[in-house]
Coordinates of N, CA and C and ligand atoms in Angstrom, one line a residue:
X201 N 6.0 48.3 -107.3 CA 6.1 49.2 -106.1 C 5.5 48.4 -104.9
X202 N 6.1 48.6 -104.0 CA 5.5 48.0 -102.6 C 3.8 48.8 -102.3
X203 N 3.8 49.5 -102.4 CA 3.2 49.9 -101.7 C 1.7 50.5 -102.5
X204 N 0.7 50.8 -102.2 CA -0.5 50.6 -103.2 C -0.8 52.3 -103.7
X205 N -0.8 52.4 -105.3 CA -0.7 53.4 -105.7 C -1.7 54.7 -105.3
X206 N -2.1 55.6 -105.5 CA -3.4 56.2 -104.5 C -4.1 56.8 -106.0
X207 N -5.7 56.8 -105.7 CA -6.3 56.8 -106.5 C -6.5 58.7 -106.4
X208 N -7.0 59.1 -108.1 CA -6.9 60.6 -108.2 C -8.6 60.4 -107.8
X209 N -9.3 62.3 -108.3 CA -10.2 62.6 -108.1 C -10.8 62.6 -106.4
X210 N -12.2 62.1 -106.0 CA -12.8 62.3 -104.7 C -12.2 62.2 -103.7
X211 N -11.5 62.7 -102.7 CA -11.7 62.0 -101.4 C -11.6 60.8 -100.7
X212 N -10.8 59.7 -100.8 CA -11.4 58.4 -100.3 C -12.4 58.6 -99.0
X213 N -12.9 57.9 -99.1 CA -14.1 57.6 -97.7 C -13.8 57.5 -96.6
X214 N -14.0 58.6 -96.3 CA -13.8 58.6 -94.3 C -12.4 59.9 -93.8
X215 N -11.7 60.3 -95.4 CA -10.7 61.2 -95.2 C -11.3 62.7 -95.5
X216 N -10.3 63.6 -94.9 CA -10.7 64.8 -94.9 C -10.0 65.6 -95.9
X217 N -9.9 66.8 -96.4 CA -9.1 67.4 -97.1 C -8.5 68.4 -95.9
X218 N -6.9 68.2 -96.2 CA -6.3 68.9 -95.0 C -4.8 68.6 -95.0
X219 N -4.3 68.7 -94.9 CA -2.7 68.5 -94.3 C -1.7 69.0 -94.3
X220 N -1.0 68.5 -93.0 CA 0.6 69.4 -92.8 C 1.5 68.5 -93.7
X221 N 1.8 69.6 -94.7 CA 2.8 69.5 -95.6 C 4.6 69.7 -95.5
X222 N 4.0 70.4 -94.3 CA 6.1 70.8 -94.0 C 6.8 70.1 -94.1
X223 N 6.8 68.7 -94.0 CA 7.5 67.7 -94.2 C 8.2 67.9 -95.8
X224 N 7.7 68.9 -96.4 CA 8.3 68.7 -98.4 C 9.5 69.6 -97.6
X225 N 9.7 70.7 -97.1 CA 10.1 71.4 -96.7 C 11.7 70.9 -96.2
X226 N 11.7 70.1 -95.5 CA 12.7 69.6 -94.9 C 13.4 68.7 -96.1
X227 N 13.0 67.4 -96.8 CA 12.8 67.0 -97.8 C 13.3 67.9 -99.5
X228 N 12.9 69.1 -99.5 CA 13.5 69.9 -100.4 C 15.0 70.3 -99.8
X229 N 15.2 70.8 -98.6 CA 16.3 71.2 -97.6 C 17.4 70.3 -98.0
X230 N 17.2 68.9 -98.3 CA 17.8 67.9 -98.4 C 18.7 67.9 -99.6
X231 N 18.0 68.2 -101.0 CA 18.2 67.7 -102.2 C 19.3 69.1 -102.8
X232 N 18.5 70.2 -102.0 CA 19.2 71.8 -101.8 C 20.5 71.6 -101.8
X233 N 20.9 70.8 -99.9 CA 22.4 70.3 -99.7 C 22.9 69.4 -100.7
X234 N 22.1 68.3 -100.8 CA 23.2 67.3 -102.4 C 23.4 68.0 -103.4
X235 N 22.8 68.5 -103.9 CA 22.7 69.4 -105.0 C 23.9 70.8 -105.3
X236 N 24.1 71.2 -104.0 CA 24.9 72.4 -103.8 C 26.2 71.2 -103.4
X237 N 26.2 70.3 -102.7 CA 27.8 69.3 -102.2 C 28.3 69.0 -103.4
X238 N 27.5 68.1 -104.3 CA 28.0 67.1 -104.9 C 29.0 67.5 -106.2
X239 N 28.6 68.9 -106.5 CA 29.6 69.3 -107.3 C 30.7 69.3 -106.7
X240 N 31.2 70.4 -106.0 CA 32.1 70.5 -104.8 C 32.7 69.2 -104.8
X241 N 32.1 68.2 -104.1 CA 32.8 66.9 -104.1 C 33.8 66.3 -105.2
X242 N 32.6 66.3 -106.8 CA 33.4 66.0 -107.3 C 34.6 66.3 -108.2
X243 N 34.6 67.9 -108.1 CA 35.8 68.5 -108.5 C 36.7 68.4 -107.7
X244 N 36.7 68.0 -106.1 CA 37.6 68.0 -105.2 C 38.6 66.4 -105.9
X245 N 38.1 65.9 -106.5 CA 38.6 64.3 -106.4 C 40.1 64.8 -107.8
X246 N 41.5 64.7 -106.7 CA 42.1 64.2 -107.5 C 42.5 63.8 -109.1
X247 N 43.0 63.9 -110.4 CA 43.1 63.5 -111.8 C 43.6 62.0 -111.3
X248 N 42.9 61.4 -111.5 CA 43.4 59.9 -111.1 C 43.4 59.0 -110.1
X249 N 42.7 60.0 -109.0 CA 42.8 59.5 -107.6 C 41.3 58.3 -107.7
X250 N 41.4 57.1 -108.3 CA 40.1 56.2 -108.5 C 39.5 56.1 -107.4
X251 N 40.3 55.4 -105.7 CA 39.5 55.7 -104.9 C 38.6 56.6 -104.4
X252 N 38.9 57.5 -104.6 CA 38.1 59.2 -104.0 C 37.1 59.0 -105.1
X253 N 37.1 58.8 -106.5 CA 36.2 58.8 -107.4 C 35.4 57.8 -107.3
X254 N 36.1 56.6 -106.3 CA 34.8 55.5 -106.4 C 34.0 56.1 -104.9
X255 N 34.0 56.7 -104.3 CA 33.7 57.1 -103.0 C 32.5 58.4 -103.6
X256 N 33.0 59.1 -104.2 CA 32.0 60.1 -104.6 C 31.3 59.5 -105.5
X257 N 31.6 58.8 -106.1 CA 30.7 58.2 -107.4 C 29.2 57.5 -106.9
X258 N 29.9 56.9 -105.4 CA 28.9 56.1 -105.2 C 27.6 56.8 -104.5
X259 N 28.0 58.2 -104.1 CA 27.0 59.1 -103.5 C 26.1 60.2 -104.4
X260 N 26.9 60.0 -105.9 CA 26.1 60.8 -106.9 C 25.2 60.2 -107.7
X261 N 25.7 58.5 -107.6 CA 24.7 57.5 -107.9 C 23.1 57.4 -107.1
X262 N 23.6 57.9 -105.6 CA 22.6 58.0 -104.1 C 21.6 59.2 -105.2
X263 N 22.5 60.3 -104.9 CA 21.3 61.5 -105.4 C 20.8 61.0 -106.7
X264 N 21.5 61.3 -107.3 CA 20.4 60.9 -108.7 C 19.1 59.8 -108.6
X265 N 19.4 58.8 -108.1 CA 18.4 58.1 -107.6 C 17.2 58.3 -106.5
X266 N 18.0 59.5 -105.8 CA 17.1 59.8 -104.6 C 15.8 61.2 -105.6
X267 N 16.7 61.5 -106.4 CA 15.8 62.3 -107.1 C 14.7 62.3 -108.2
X268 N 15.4 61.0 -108.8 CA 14.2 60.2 -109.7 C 12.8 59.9 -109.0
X269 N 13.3 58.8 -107.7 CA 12.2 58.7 -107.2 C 11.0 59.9 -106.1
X270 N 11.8 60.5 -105.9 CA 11.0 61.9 -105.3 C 10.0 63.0 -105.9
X271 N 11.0 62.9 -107.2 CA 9.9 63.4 -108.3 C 8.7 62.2 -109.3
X272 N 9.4 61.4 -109.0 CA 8.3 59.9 -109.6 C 7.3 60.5 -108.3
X273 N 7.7 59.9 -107.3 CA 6.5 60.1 -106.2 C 5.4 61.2 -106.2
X274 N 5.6 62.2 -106.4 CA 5.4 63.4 -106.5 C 4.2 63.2 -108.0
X275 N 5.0 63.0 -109.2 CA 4.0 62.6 -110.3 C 2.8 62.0 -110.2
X276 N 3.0 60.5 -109.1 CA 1.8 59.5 -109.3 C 1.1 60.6 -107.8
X277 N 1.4 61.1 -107.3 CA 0.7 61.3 -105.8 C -0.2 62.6 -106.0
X278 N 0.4 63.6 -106.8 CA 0.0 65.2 -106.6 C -0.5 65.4 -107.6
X279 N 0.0 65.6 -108.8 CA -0.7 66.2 -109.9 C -2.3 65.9 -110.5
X280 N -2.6 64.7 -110.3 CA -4.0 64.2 -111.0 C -5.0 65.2 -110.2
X281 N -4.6 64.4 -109.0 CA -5.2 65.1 -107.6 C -5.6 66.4 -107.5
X282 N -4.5 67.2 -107.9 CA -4.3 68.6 -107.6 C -5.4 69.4 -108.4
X283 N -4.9 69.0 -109.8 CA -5.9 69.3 -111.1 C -7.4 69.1 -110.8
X284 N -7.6 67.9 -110.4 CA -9.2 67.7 -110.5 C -9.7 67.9 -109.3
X285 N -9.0 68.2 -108.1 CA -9.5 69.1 -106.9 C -9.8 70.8 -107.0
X286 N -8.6 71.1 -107.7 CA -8.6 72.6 -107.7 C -7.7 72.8 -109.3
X287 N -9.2 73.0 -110.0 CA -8.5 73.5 -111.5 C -8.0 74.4 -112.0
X288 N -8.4 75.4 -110.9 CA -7.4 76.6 -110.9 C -6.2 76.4 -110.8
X289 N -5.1 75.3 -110.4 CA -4.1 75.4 -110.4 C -3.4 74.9 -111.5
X290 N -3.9 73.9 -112.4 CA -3.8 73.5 -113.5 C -2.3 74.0 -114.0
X291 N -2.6 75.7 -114.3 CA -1.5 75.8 -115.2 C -0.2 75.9 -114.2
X292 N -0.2 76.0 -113.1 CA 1.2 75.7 -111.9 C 1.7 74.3 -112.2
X293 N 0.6 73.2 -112.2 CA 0.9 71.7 -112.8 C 1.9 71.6 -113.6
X294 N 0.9 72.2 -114.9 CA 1.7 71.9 -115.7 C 3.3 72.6 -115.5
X295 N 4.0 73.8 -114.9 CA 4.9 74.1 -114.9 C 5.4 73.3 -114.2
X296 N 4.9 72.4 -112.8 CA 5.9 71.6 -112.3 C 6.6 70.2 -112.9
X297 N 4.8 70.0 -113.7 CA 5.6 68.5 -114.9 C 6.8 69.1 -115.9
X298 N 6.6 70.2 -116.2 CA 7.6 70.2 -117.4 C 8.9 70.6 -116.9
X299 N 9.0 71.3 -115.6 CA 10.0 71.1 -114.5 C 10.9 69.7 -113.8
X300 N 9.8 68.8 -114.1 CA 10.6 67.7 -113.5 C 10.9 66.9 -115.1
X301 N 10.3 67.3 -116.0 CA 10.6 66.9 -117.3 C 12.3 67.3 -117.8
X302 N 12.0 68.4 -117.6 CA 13.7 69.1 -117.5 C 14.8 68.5 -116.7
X303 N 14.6 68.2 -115.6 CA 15.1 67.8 -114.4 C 15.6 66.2 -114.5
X304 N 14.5 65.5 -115.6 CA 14.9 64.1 -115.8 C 15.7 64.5 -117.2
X305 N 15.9 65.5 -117.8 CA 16.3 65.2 -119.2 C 18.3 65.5 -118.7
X306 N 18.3 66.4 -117.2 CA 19.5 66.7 -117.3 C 19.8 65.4 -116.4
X307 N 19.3 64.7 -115.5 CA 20.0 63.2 -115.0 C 20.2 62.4 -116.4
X308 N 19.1 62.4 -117.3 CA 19.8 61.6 -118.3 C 21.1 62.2 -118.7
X309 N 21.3 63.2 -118.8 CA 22.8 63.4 -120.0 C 23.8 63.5 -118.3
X310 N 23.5 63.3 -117.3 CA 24.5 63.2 -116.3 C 25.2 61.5 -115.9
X311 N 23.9 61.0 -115.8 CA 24.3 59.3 -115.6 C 24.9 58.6 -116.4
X312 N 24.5 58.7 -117.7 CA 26.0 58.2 -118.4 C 27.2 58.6 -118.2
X313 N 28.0 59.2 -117.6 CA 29.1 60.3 -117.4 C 29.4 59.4 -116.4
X314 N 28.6 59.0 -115.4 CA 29.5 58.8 -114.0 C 29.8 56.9 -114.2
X315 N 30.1 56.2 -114.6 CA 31.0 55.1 -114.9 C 32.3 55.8 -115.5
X316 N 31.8 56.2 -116.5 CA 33.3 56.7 -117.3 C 34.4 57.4 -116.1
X317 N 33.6 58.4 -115.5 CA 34.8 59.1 -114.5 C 35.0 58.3 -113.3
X318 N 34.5 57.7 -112.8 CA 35.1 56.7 -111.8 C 35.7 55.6 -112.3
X319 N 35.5 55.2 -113.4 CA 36.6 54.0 -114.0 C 37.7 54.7 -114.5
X320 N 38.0 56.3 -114.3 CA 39.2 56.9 -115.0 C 39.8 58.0 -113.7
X321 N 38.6 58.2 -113.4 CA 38.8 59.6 -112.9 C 40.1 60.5 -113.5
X322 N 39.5 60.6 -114.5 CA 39.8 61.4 -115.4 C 39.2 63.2 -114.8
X323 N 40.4 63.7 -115.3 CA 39.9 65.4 -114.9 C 39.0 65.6 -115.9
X324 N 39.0 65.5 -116.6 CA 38.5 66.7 -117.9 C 37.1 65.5 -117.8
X325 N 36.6 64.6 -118.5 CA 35.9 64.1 -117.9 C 35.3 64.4 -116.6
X326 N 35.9 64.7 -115.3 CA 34.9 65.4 -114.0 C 34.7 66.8 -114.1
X327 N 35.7 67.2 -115.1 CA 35.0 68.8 -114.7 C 33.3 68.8 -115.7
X328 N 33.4 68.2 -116.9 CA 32.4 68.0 -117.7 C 30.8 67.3 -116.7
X329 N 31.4 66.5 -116.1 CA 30.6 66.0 -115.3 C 30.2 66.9 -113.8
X330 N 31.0 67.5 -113.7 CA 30.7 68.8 -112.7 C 30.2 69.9 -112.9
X331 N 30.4 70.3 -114.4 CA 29.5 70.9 -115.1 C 28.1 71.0 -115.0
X332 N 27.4 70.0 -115.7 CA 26.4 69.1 -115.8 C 25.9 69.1 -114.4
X333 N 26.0 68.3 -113.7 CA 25.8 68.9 -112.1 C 25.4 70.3 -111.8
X334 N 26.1 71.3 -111.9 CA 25.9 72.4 -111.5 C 24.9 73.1 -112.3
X335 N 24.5 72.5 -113.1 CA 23.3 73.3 -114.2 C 22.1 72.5 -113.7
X336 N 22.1 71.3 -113.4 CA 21.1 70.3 -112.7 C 20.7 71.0 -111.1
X337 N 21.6 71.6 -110.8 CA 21.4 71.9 -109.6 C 20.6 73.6 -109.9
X338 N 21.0 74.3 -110.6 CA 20.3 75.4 -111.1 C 19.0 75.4 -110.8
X339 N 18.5 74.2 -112.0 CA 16.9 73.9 -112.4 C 16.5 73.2 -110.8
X340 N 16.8 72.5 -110.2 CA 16.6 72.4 -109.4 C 16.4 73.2 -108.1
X341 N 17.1 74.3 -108.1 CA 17.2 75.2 -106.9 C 15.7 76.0 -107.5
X342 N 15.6 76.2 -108.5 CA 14.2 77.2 -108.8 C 13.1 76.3 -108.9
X343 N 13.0 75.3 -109.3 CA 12.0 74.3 -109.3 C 11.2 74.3 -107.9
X344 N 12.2 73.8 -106.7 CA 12.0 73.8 -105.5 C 11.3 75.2 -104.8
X345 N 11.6 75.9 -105.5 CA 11.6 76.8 -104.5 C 10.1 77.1 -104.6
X346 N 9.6 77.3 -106.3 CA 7.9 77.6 -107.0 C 7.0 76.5 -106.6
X347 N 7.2 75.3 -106.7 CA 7.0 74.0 -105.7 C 6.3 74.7 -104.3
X348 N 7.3 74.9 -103.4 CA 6.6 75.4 -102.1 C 5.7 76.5 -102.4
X349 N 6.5 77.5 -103.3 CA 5.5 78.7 -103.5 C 3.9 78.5 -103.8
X350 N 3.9 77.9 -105.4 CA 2.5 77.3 -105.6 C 1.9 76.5 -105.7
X351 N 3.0 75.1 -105.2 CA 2.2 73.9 -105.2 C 1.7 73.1 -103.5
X352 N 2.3 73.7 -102.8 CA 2.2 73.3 -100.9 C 1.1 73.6 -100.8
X353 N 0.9 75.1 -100.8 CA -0.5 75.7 -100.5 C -1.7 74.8 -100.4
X354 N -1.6 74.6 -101.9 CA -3.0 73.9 -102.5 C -2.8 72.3 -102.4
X355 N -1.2 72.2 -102.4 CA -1.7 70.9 -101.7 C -1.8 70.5 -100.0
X356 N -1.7 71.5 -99.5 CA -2.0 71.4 -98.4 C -3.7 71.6 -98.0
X357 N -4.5 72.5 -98.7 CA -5.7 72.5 -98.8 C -6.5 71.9 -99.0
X358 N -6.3 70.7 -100.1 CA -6.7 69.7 -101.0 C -6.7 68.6 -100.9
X359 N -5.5 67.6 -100.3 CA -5.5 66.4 -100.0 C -5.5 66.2 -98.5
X360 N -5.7 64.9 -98.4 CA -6.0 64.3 -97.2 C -4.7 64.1 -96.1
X361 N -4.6 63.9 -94.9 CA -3.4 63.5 -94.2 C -2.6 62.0 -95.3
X362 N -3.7 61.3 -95.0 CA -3.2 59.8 -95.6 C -2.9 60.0 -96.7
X363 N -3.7 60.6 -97.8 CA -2.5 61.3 -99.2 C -1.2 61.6 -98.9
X364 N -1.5 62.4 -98.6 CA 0.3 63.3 -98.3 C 0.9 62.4 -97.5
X365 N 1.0 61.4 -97.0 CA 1.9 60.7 -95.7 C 2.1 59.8 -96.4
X366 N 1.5 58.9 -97.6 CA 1.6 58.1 -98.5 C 3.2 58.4 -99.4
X367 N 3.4 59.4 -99.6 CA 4.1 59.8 -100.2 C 5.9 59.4 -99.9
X368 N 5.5 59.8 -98.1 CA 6.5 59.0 -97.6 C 6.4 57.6 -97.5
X369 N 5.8 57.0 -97.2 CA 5.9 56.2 -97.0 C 5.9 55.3 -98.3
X370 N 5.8 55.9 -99.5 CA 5.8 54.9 -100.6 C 7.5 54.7 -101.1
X371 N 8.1 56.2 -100.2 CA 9.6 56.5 -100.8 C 10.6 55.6 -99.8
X372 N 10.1 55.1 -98.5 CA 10.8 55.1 -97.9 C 10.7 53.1 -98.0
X373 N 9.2 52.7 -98.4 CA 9.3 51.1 -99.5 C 10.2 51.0 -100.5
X374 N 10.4 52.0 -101.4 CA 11.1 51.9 -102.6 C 12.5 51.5 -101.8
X375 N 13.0 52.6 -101.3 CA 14.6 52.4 -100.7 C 14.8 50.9 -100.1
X376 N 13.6 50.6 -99.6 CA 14.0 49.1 -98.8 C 13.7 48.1 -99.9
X377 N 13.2 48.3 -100.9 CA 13.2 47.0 -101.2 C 14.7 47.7 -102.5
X378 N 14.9 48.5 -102.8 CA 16.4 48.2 -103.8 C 17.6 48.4 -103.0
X379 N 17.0 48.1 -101.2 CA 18.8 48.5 -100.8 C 19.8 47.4 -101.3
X380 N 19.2 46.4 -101.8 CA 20.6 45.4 -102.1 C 21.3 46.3 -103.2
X381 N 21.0 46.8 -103.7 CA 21.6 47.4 -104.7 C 22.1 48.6 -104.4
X382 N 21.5 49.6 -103.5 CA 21.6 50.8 -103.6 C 23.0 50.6 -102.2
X383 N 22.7 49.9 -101.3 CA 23.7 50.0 -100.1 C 22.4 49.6 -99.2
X384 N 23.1 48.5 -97.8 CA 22.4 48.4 -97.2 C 22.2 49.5 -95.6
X385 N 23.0 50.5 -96.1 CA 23.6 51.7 -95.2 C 21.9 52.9 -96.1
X386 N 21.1 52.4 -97.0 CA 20.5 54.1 -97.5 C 19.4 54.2 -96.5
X387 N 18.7 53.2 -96.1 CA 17.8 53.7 -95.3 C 18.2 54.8 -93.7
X388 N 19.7 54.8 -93.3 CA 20.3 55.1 -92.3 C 20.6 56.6 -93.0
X389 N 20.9 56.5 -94.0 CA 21.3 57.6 -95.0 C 19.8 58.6 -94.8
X390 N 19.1 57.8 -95.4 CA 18.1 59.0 -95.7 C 17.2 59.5 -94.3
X391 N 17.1 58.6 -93.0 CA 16.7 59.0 -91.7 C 18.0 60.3 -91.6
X392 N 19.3 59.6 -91.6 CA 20.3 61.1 -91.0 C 20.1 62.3 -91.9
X393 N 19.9 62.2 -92.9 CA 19.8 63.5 -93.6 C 18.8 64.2 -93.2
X394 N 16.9 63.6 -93.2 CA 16.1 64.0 -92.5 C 16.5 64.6 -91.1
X395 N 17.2 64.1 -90.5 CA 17.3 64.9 -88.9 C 18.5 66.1 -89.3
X396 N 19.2 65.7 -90.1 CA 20.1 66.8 -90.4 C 19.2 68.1 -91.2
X397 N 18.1 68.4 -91.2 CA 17.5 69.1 -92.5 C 16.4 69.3 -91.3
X398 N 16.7 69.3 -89.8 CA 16.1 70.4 -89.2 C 17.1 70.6 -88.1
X399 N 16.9 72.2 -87.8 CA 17.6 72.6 -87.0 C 18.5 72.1 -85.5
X400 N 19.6 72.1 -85.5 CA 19.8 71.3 -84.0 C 19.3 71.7 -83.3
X401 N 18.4 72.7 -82.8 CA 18.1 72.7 -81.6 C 16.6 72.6 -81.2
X402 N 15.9 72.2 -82.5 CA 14.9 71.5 -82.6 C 14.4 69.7 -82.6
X403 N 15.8 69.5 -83.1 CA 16.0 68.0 -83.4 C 15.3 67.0 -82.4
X404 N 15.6 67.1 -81.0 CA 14.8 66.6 -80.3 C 13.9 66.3 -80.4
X405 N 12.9 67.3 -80.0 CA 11.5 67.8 -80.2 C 11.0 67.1 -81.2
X406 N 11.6 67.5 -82.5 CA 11.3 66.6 -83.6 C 11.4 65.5 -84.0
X407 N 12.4 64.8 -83.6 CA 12.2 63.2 -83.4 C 11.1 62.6 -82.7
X408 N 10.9 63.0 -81.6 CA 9.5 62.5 -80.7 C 8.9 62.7 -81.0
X409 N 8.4 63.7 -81.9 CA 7.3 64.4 -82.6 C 6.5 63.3 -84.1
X410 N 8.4 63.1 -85.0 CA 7.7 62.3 -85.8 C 8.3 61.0 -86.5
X411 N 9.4 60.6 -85.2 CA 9.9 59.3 -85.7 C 9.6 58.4 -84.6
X412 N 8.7 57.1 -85.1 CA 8.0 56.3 -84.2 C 9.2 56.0 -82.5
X413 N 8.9 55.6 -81.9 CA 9.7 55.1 -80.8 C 10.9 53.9 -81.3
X414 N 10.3 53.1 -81.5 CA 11.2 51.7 -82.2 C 12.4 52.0 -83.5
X415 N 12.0 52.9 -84.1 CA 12.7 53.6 -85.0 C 14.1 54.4 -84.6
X416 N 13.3 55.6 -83.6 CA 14.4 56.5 -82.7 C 15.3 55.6 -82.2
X417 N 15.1 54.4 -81.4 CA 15.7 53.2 -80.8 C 16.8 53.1 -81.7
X418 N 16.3 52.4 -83.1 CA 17.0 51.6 -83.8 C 18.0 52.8 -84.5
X419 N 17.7 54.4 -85.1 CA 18.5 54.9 -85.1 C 19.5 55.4 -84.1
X420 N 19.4 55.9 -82.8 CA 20.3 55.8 -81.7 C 21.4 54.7 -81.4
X421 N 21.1 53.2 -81.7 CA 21.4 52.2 -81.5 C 22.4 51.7 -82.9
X422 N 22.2 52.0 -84.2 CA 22.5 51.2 -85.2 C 22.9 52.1 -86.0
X423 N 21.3 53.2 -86.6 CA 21.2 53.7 -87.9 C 22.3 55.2 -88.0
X424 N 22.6 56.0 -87.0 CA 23.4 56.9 -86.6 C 24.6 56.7 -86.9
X425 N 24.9 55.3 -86.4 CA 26.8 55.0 -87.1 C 27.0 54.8 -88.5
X426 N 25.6 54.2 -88.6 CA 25.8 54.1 -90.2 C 25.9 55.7 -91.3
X427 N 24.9 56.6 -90.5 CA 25.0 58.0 -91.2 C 26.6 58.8 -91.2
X428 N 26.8 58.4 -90.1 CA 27.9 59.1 -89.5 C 29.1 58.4 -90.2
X429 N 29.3 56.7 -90.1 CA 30.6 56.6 -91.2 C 30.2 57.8 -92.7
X430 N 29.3 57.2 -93.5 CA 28.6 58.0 -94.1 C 29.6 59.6 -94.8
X431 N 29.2 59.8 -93.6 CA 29.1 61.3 -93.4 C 31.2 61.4 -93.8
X432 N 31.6 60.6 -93.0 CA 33.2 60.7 -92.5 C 34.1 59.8 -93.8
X433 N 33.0 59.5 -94.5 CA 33.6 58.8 -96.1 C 33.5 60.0 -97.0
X434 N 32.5 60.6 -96.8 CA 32.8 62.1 -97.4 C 33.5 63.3 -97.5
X435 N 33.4 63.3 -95.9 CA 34.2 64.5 -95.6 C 35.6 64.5 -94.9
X436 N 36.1 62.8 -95.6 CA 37.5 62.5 -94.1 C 38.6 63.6 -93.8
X437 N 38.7 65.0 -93.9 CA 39.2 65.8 -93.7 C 38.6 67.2 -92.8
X438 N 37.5 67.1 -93.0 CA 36.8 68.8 -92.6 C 35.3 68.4 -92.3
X439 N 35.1 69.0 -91.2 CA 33.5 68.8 -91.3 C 32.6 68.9 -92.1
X440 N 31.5 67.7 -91.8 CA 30.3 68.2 -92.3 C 29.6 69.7 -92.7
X441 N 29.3 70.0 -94.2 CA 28.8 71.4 -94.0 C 27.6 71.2 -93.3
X442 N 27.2 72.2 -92.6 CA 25.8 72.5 -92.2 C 24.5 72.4 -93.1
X443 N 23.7 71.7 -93.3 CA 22.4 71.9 -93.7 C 21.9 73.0 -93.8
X444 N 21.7 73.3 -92.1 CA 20.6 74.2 -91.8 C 21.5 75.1 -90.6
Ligands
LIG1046 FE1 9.1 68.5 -107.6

């Protein structure tokens, strides 16, 4: 991991217990949209049509990965923490480990599936795999939602700024150091989806608020066209659905 794992129990030295969590908020918004598209998408693809299947393939490969690591992050950052700050919440814990337990057991029986259907794009094979999707997306729509319900609160009560901001920032090391792999377009990916996953007519406001200057720059300038092909590899026919 790039970035240095964060230690459970006290307080580090000199931090407070406190923080704006809304950022999971937007971040859940996110996985809501993939989660709700990606079926859609890939039932859309043609019996045979390989191109379209290598084009969606490559973005179900995005989520599934974008989801491992969010709930990894989530594992090493929140739970120890949470428990041995406030043990009253304990048994909410454990519903969200065995939640994300679930949640890894249905990526497992989905990721084998997606070579097979893009090396065929086979129907019956994608609807199976669209299947599978759509039940992943289930556990996931209720997961997320008990998450904000009983796990924001207390983690907003409990941990420090630099906790909770670690979190980002340990996710957004991961992505840079496997973009050779992943695409050197994900970090562009995952800024546009964040701006897409708050309202337009807040978006402003919200960039100056919490994407550094140099950054805004380099998205306006670079990272934007990259979201936007993106975007138009997906949907080369019909707009973008709305997020929000
Ligand atoms: Fe979670």
């Amino acid at each position: 991991m790039a970035t240095k794992l964060p230690s459970s129990g006290e307080l580090p030295e000199g931090q407070h217990a406190g923080c704006d969590t809304s950022g999971l908020v937007l971040v859940h918004r996110i996985f809501r949209w993939l989660y709700r598209e990606l079926p859609l998408l890939v039932r859309d693809v043609d019996d045979g049509d390989l191109s379209r299947a290598a084009v969606v393939g490559r973005y179900a490969h995005l989520d599934f990965y974008a989801l491992h690591l969010h709930h990894h992050t989530e594992d090493i950052a929140l739970w120890d923490r949470l428990t041995s700050r406030q043990p009253a919440c304990a048994l909410h814990v454990e519903q969200m480990k065995s939640q994300h337990a679930e949640v890894a057991a249905q990526l497992a029986r989905l990721e084998p599936q997606l070579d097979p259907w893009v090396a065929t794009a086979d129907a019956r094979l994608r609807d199976g795999f669209a299947g599978d999707i759509e039940a992943l997306r289930d556990t996931l729509q209720a997961h997320l939602r008990q998450e904000e319900d009983d796990i924001m609160p207390v983690a907003s009560a409990v941990l420090s700024q630099q906790e909770w901001d670690w979190m980002e920032e340990h996710t957004r090391a991961t992505l840079a150091a496997d973009r050779k792999t992943l695409g050197k377009d994900v970090l562009s990916l995952q800024l546009g989806l964040l701006i897409a996953s708050v309202p337009p007519g807040e978006r402003d406001e919200w960039m100056r608020r919490n994407i550094p200057a140099p950054i805004r720059l380099l998205y306006l300038l670079l990272m934007k066209r990259h979201y936007d092909r993106a975007m138009r590899e997906l949907y080369p026919d019909r707009p973008v659905p709305a997020m929000v």
